[in-house]
Structure formats: structure tokens, C-alpha cells
Short mmCIF file of C-alpha atoms in Angstrom, two decimals:
data_model
loop_
_atom_site.label_atom_id
_atom_site.label_comp_id
_atom_site.label_asym_id
_atom_site.label_seq_id
_atom_site.Cartn_x
_atom_site.Cartn_y
_atom_site.Cartn_z
CA MET A 1 -10.78 -4.40 -36.21
CA LEU A 2 -9.56 -1.23 -38.67
CA THR A 3 -10.87 1.98 -37.58
CA LEU A 4 -9.82 4.23 -40.68
CA LEU A 5 -8.21 8.22 -40.42
CA PRO A 6 -9.15 9.22 -43.10
CA ASP A 7 -8.74 12.63 -41.44
CA ALA A 8 -5.27 12.12 -39.97
CA PRO A 9 -2.65 14.47 -40.29
CA ALA A 10 0.07 13.46 -42.82
CA ALA A 11 3.00 11.44 -41.39
CA GLU A 12 6.02 11.39 -42.13
CA PRO A 13 7.53 7.97 -44.60
CA GLY A 14 9.73 5.44 -42.63
CA ALA A 15 9.38 7.63 -39.39
CA PRO A 16 10.48 5.61 -36.25
CA PHE A 17 7.96 4.61 -34.18
CA ALA A 18 7.74 6.74 -31.70
CA SER A 19 7.78 5.46 -27.83
CA PRO A 20 3.88 6.65 -26.46
CA PHE A 21 6.89 8.11 -22.62
CA ASP A 22 8.67 10.45 -24.77
CA VAL A 23 8.70 13.78 -23.19
CA LEU A 24 7.42 15.29 -26.04
CA GLY A 25 3.98 12.89 -25.75
CA PRO A 26 2.83 10.34 -28.65
CA SER A 27 2.98 11.44 -32.63
CA ALA A 28 0.19 13.35 -34.27
CA LEU A 29 -1.15 10.49 -36.03
CA ALA A 30 -1.58 8.62 -32.00
CA ARG A 31 -2.51 11.24 -30.08
CA HIS A 32 -5.00 11.71 -33.12
CA ALA A 33 -6.62 8.18 -33.00
CA ALA A 34 -6.74 8.44 -29.34
CA GLU A 35 -8.74 11.23 -29.28
CA LYS A 36 -10.91 9.57 -32.05
CA LEU A 37 -11.52 6.51 -28.84
CA GLN A 38 -12.02 8.60 -26.58
CA ALA A 39 -15.26 11.27 -28.38
CA GLU A 40 -16.14 7.33 -28.80
CA LEU A 41 -15.93 6.50 -25.73
CA ARG A 42 -17.28 9.70 -24.21
CA THR A 43 -20.89 8.77 -26.34
CA GLY A 44 -21.55 6.33 -23.40
CA VAL A 45 -20.80 2.79 -25.01
CA VAL A 46 -17.20 0.63 -25.51
CA ALA A 47 -18.36 -1.80 -27.34
CA GLU A 48 -21.57 -3.17 -29.38
CA GLY A 49 -23.69 -4.11 -25.84
CA VAL A 50 -21.27 -2.57 -23.46
CA SER A 51 -21.74 0.00 -21.81
CA THR A 52 -19.21 2.56 -20.46
CA ALA A 53 -20.82 2.41 -16.86
CA ARG A 54 -19.46 -0.87 -16.74
CA LEU A 55 -16.14 0.58 -16.50
CA ASP A 56 -17.05 2.96 -13.29
CA GLU A 57 -17.76 -0.42 -11.20
CA PRO A 58 -15.82 -1.58 -8.65
CA CYS A 59 -12.46 -2.87 -9.95
CA GLY A 60 -14.34 -2.08 -14.14
CA GLY A 61 -11.43 0.31 -14.52
CA LYS A 62 -9.64 -0.70 -17.82
CA MET A 63 -6.71 0.90 -19.66
CA PHE A 64 -7.87 1.16 -23.67
CA GLY A 65 -4.43 1.84 -25.79
CA VAL A 66 -4.38 2.60 -29.53
CA LEU A 67 -2.15 1.10 -32.15
CA VAL A 68 -2.00 3.54 -35.67
CA VAL A 69 -0.66 1.20 -38.43
CA GLU A 70 -1.22 1.76 -41.84
CA ALA A 71 -2.62 -1.31 -44.03
CA ARG A 72 -2.06 -3.71 -46.89
CA ASP A 73 -3.64 -1.70 -49.44
CA GLY A 74 -1.45 1.74 -48.13
CA ARG A 75 -4.67 2.90 -45.88
CA CYS A 76 -3.76 4.69 -42.48
CA GLY A 77 -6.35 3.26 -39.14
CA PHE A 78 -5.77 1.95 -36.00
CA LEU A 79 -6.38 -0.97 -33.57
CA ARG A 80 -7.42 -0.63 -30.19
CA ALA A 81 -7.17 -2.74 -26.65
CA PHE A 82 -7.88 -2.85 -23.19
CA SER A 83 -6.87 -3.91 -20.22
CA GLY A 84 -7.31 -7.34 -18.88
CA MET A 85 -10.64 -8.37 -19.52
CA LEU A 86 -13.99 -6.06 -20.90
CA ASP A 87 -17.69 -7.39 -19.52
CA GLY A 88 -15.89 -10.60 -18.68
CA ARG A 89 -14.05 -10.95 -21.76
CA PHE A 90 -11.26 -11.18 -23.26
CA ASP A 91 -12.90 -10.61 -26.69
CA VAL A 92 -14.63 -7.51 -27.54
CA PRO A 93 -15.80 -7.06 -31.18
CA GLY A 94 -13.95 -3.80 -32.08
CA TYR A 95 -11.13 -4.41 -30.19
CA ALA A 96 -7.35 -6.45 -31.08
CA PRO A 97 -7.84 -10.19 -29.90
CA PRO A 98 -5.22 -11.01 -26.74
CA ILE A 99 -2.05 -12.11 -28.75
CA PHE A 100 -0.65 -14.24 -25.99
CA ASP A 101 -0.94 -18.33 -26.68
CA ARG A 102 -4.86 -19.41 -24.67
CA PRO A 103 -4.30 -23.06 -23.82
CA ALA A 104 -0.84 -22.49 -22.98
CA ARG A 105 -2.46 -19.46 -20.68
CA GLU A 106 -5.25 -21.79 -18.84
CA ALA A 107 -3.16 -24.46 -17.83
CA ILE A 108 -0.92 -21.62 -16.03
CA GLU A 109 -3.12 -19.19 -14.95
CA PRO A 110 -6.03 -21.24 -12.88
CA ALA A 111 -3.96 -23.29 -10.73
CA GLY A 112 -1.32 -20.63 -9.95
CA GLU A 113 -4.28 -18.58 -8.69
CA ALA A 114 -5.37 -20.92 -6.68
CA ILE A 115 -1.80 -21.52 -5.10
CA VAL A 116 -2.02 -18.18 -4.19
CA LYS A 117 -5.22 -17.89 -2.70
CA ARG A 118 -4.61 -20.86 -0.36
CA LEU A 119 -1.72 -18.99 0.74
CA ILE A 120 -3.45 -16.12 1.51
CA ALA A 121 -6.51 -18.09 2.49
CA ARG A 122 -3.49 -19.17 4.65
CA ALA A 123 -2.66 -16.41 6.42
CA GLU A 124 -5.45 -14.46 6.78
CA ASP A 125 -6.68 -17.45 9.38
CA PHE A 126 -2.96 -17.04 11.18
CA GLY A 127 -3.59 -13.98 11.49
CA SER A 128 -7.04 -14.04 12.72
CA SER A 129 -6.55 -16.82 14.90
CA ALA A 130 -7.58 -17.21 18.66
CA GLU A 131 -4.22 -16.76 19.71
CA VAL A 132 -3.46 -13.99 17.80
CA VAL A 133 -5.89 -11.97 18.47
CA ALA A 134 -5.58 -12.72 22.46
CA LEU A 135 -2.11 -11.65 22.01
CA ARG A 136 -2.76 -8.14 19.98
CA SER A 137 -6.43 -7.53 22.56
CA ALA A 138 -3.82 -7.97 25.60
CA GLU A 139 -1.37 -5.60 23.58
CA ARG A 140 -3.66 -2.75 23.86
CA GLU A 141 -4.71 -3.11 27.01
CA LEU A 142 -1.42 -2.58 28.12
CA THR A 143 -0.39 0.16 25.72
CA LEU A 144 -3.43 1.65 27.05
CA ARG A 145 -3.55 1.68 30.87
CA HIS A 146 0.55 2.15 30.43
CA ALA A 147 -0.19 5.69 28.81
CA ALA A 148 -2.87 6.70 31.50
CA ALA A 149 0.18 5.51 34.20
CA ARG A 150 2.51 8.07 32.22
CA ASP A 151 -0.07 10.35 31.80
CA ALA A 152 -1.06 10.18 35.83
CA MET A 153 2.34 10.57 36.32
CA ARG A 154 3.51 12.89 34.22
CA GLU A 155 1.18 15.27 36.16
CA GLN A 156 1.54 14.35 39.59
CA HIS A 157 5.51 16.00 38.89
CA ARG A 158 3.95 18.58 36.63
CA GLU A 159 2.71 19.75 40.38
CA ARG A 160 6.08 18.97 42.77
CA ARG A 161 7.58 20.79 40.06
CA ALA A 162 5.10 24.15 40.09
CA ALA A 163 5.23 23.10 44.51
CA ARG A 164 9.05 23.44 44.31
CA ARG A 165 9.25 27.08 41.80
CA THR A 166 6.91 28.52 44.85
CA ARG A 167 8.97 27.19 47.96
CA ALA A 168 12.22 28.35 45.69
CA GLU A 169 10.54 31.57 45.61
CA THR A 170 9.86 32.05 49.30
CA VAL A 171 12.76 31.69 50.10
CA ALA A 172 15.00 33.85 47.65
CA CYS A 173 15.39 36.31 50.84
CA PRO A 174 17.14 34.39 53.53
CA PRO A 175 20.18 33.17 54.53
CA LEU A 176 22.33 31.93 52.31
CA ALA A 177 23.01 29.51 54.17
CA THR A 178 18.93 28.38 54.55
CA ARG A 179 18.63 29.06 50.10
CA ASP A 180 21.36 26.62 49.65
CA ASP A 181 19.77 24.11 51.70
CA VAL A 182 16.48 24.17 49.83
CA SER A 183 17.86 24.34 46.59
CA GLU A 184 19.82 20.91 47.43
CA LEU A 185 16.42 19.51 48.86
CA LEU A 186 14.80 20.47 46.18
CA ALA A 187 17.12 18.82 43.48
CA GLN A 188 16.46 16.09 45.41
CA GLN A 189 13.63 16.20 44.88
CA SER A 190 13.78 16.34 41.02
CA ARG A 191 15.63 14.13 41.31
CA ARG A 192 13.73 11.44 42.48
CA ASP A 193 10.70 12.11 40.23
CA LYS A 194 13.34 11.35 37.11
CA ALA A 195 13.84 7.50 38.77
CA GLU A 196 10.08 7.34 39.89
CA ARG A 197 9.71 7.55 35.57
CA ARG A 198 12.38 5.39 35.23
CA ALA A 199 11.04 2.89 37.48
CA LEU A 200 8.09 2.89 35.42
CA ASP A 201 9.01 2.62 32.26
CA ALA A 202 11.19 0.05 33.12
CA ALA A 203 8.08 -1.80 34.54
CA GLN A 204 6.14 -1.79 31.49
CA ALA A 205 9.34 -2.57 29.10
CA ALA A 206 9.31 -5.91 31.21
CA GLU A 207 5.60 -6.29 31.44
CA LEU A 208 5.06 -5.96 27.65
CA HIS A 209 8.06 -7.98 26.69
CA ASP A 210 6.45 -11.26 26.96
CA ILE A 211 4.03 -9.95 24.61
CA VAL A 212 6.05 -8.02 22.21
CA THR A 213 8.40 -11.35 21.78
CA ASN A 214 5.03 -13.42 21.32
CA LEU A 215 3.54 -10.27 18.52
CA ARG A 216 7.11 -10.68 17.48
CA VAL A 217 6.88 -13.95 16.18
CA VAL A 218 3.36 -13.46 14.01
CA ASP A 219 4.52 -10.65 12.30
CA ARG A 220 8.12 -12.33 10.97
CA ARG A 221 5.77 -15.51 9.85
CA LEU A 222 2.85 -13.03 8.59
CA ALA A 223 6.12 -10.89 6.75
CA ALA A 224 6.76 -14.46 5.24
CA PHE A 225 4.09 -15.67 4.11
CA ASP A 226 3.77 -12.51 2.40
CA ARG A 227 7.30 -12.37 0.74
CA LEU A 228 6.22 -15.97 -0.79
CA ARG A 229 3.38 -15.06 -1.66
CA ARG A 230 4.52 -12.05 -3.76
CA LEU A 231 7.57 -14.69 -4.65
CA ILE A 232 4.97 -17.48 -6.13
CA CYS A 233 3.80 -14.11 -8.20
CA ARG A 234 6.15 -12.70 -10.09
CA ARG A 235 6.82 -16.39 -11.38
CA LEU A 236 3.80 -17.02 -12.92
CA MET A 237 3.17 -13.44 -13.90
CA GLN A 238 6.63 -14.17 -16.14
CA ARG A 239 5.55 -17.77 -16.46
CA ILE A 240 1.82 -15.73 -18.20
CA HIS A 241 3.88 -13.18 -19.85
CA ASP A 242 5.78 -15.64 -21.69
CA THR A 243 3.00 -16.61 -23.33
CA TYR A 244 2.31 -13.84 -25.00
CA ARG A 245 3.19 -13.79 -28.74
CA VAL A 246 3.71 -10.66 -30.37
CA THR A 247 4.63 -10.74 -34.70
#
């Protein structure tokens, strides 16, 4: 389990344990150990009978770590470890074993995961229920129909503006009274277009109101499912972390 570092760079005796997140990076010894493990992984083997190809499988990614140690006989070496399970196992030859209390974890994790899975299933069943699917479908159809109506009105108003500009240009030279009358008429038509758009917006909002209200209730319930799931997961992880014992 201990990998020796016979060619390791010298370390200052009694030096403080360096933070791996320090801006200067890990110590020279830790970096040397990490590079040694990386070189071994590049050979295509993680451990006896475990190929690095497993790391490229879905959910197969792993975080590896090294810890430089001094053996009781004074030799310098390092321990290696991986996150979670590797090849479906916690115990892999050449790697440090888990440091949690296994019976305690086995009493907590399966039951907690079962609760989380049931909660996820309930949320999925609710979100895919016929009622919710019908609501979302109705919202999509209305949204598309409303967008088409707004586009049609926008094009109609664009044509009217063009016609008003043309009419305004044709009365640029007549007597002032005639120009004033035409300007007022064109302004009225512009105000009518704006009122027409406001009326359309109000009608569409009213048509969507009940659907949007019901979907807000649906989304609040789904959000409640998600908050509950996160609370349970957080509590489960706290209980799992409590099973770790570092000597």
C-alpha cells in the first residue's frame, strides 16, 4: 500500500503540512508523488485487473489523491486513494481503504438513498401526470397562437404607418388648414393602432390567466419537492460524514 519515493526531493524535517490549495501549489514531495501516480495511470492500469478505460465510462470519472508519509523506519513514501468507489468496490489493491465506519454507513446510506429515490419518483410522476402535461401543452399552443396574432398585427400596423407617411407627403404643400386636418387624422390613426395592440395584449393575458395560475401551483409544488430532496440529501451527507474517523 505504501509506494516508496527513493528519488524524492529532500524535505525540511518537521516542515508544516502544506495546503494543497495554496497559491504556490503543493509541496515538492506531494507534487513528486502525484506525478508518479499520474505516470502509472498513463500505462493504462489503475490497479491490478482495473483498466483506466473504466474511467471513461459514463459516471466513471474519479478523483485521485496522494498523501506523502514517513514510515516508522524512516522511509519516505506516499499513500494513494480515489473518490467514492472504483470498479464497484471500495477496496482496491494498492489503494488506501475507506476511513469511514462501514457498519454505521451501511445502516444509513441505503435507507437514505431509498427515501431520496422515492421522492424523485413522486416528483417525476407528478410532473409527467396527464393534468400537468395538458396544462403545459395548452400553454405552448396558446403562446404560439398569440405570437402569430401579434406578428400579424405588427405587420398590419407597419403597413398602416407606411400609408400614413405616404399620405403625409402628398399633403406637404396644400394650405395650412388642410395639413393640420390631415396631421390630426394621422395622429388619431396612430393612437388607434396603439389602443388595438393594448387590447390584444389584454385579451391574450386574460386567455392565459387560468393556465398560468395553475402552472404556478404546479411549479411551486415541484420546487417544494426539490427543496425537500436537497434537505434530505444534505442531512444524509452530514450523517455519512459523521461515520468518518480520521486518526
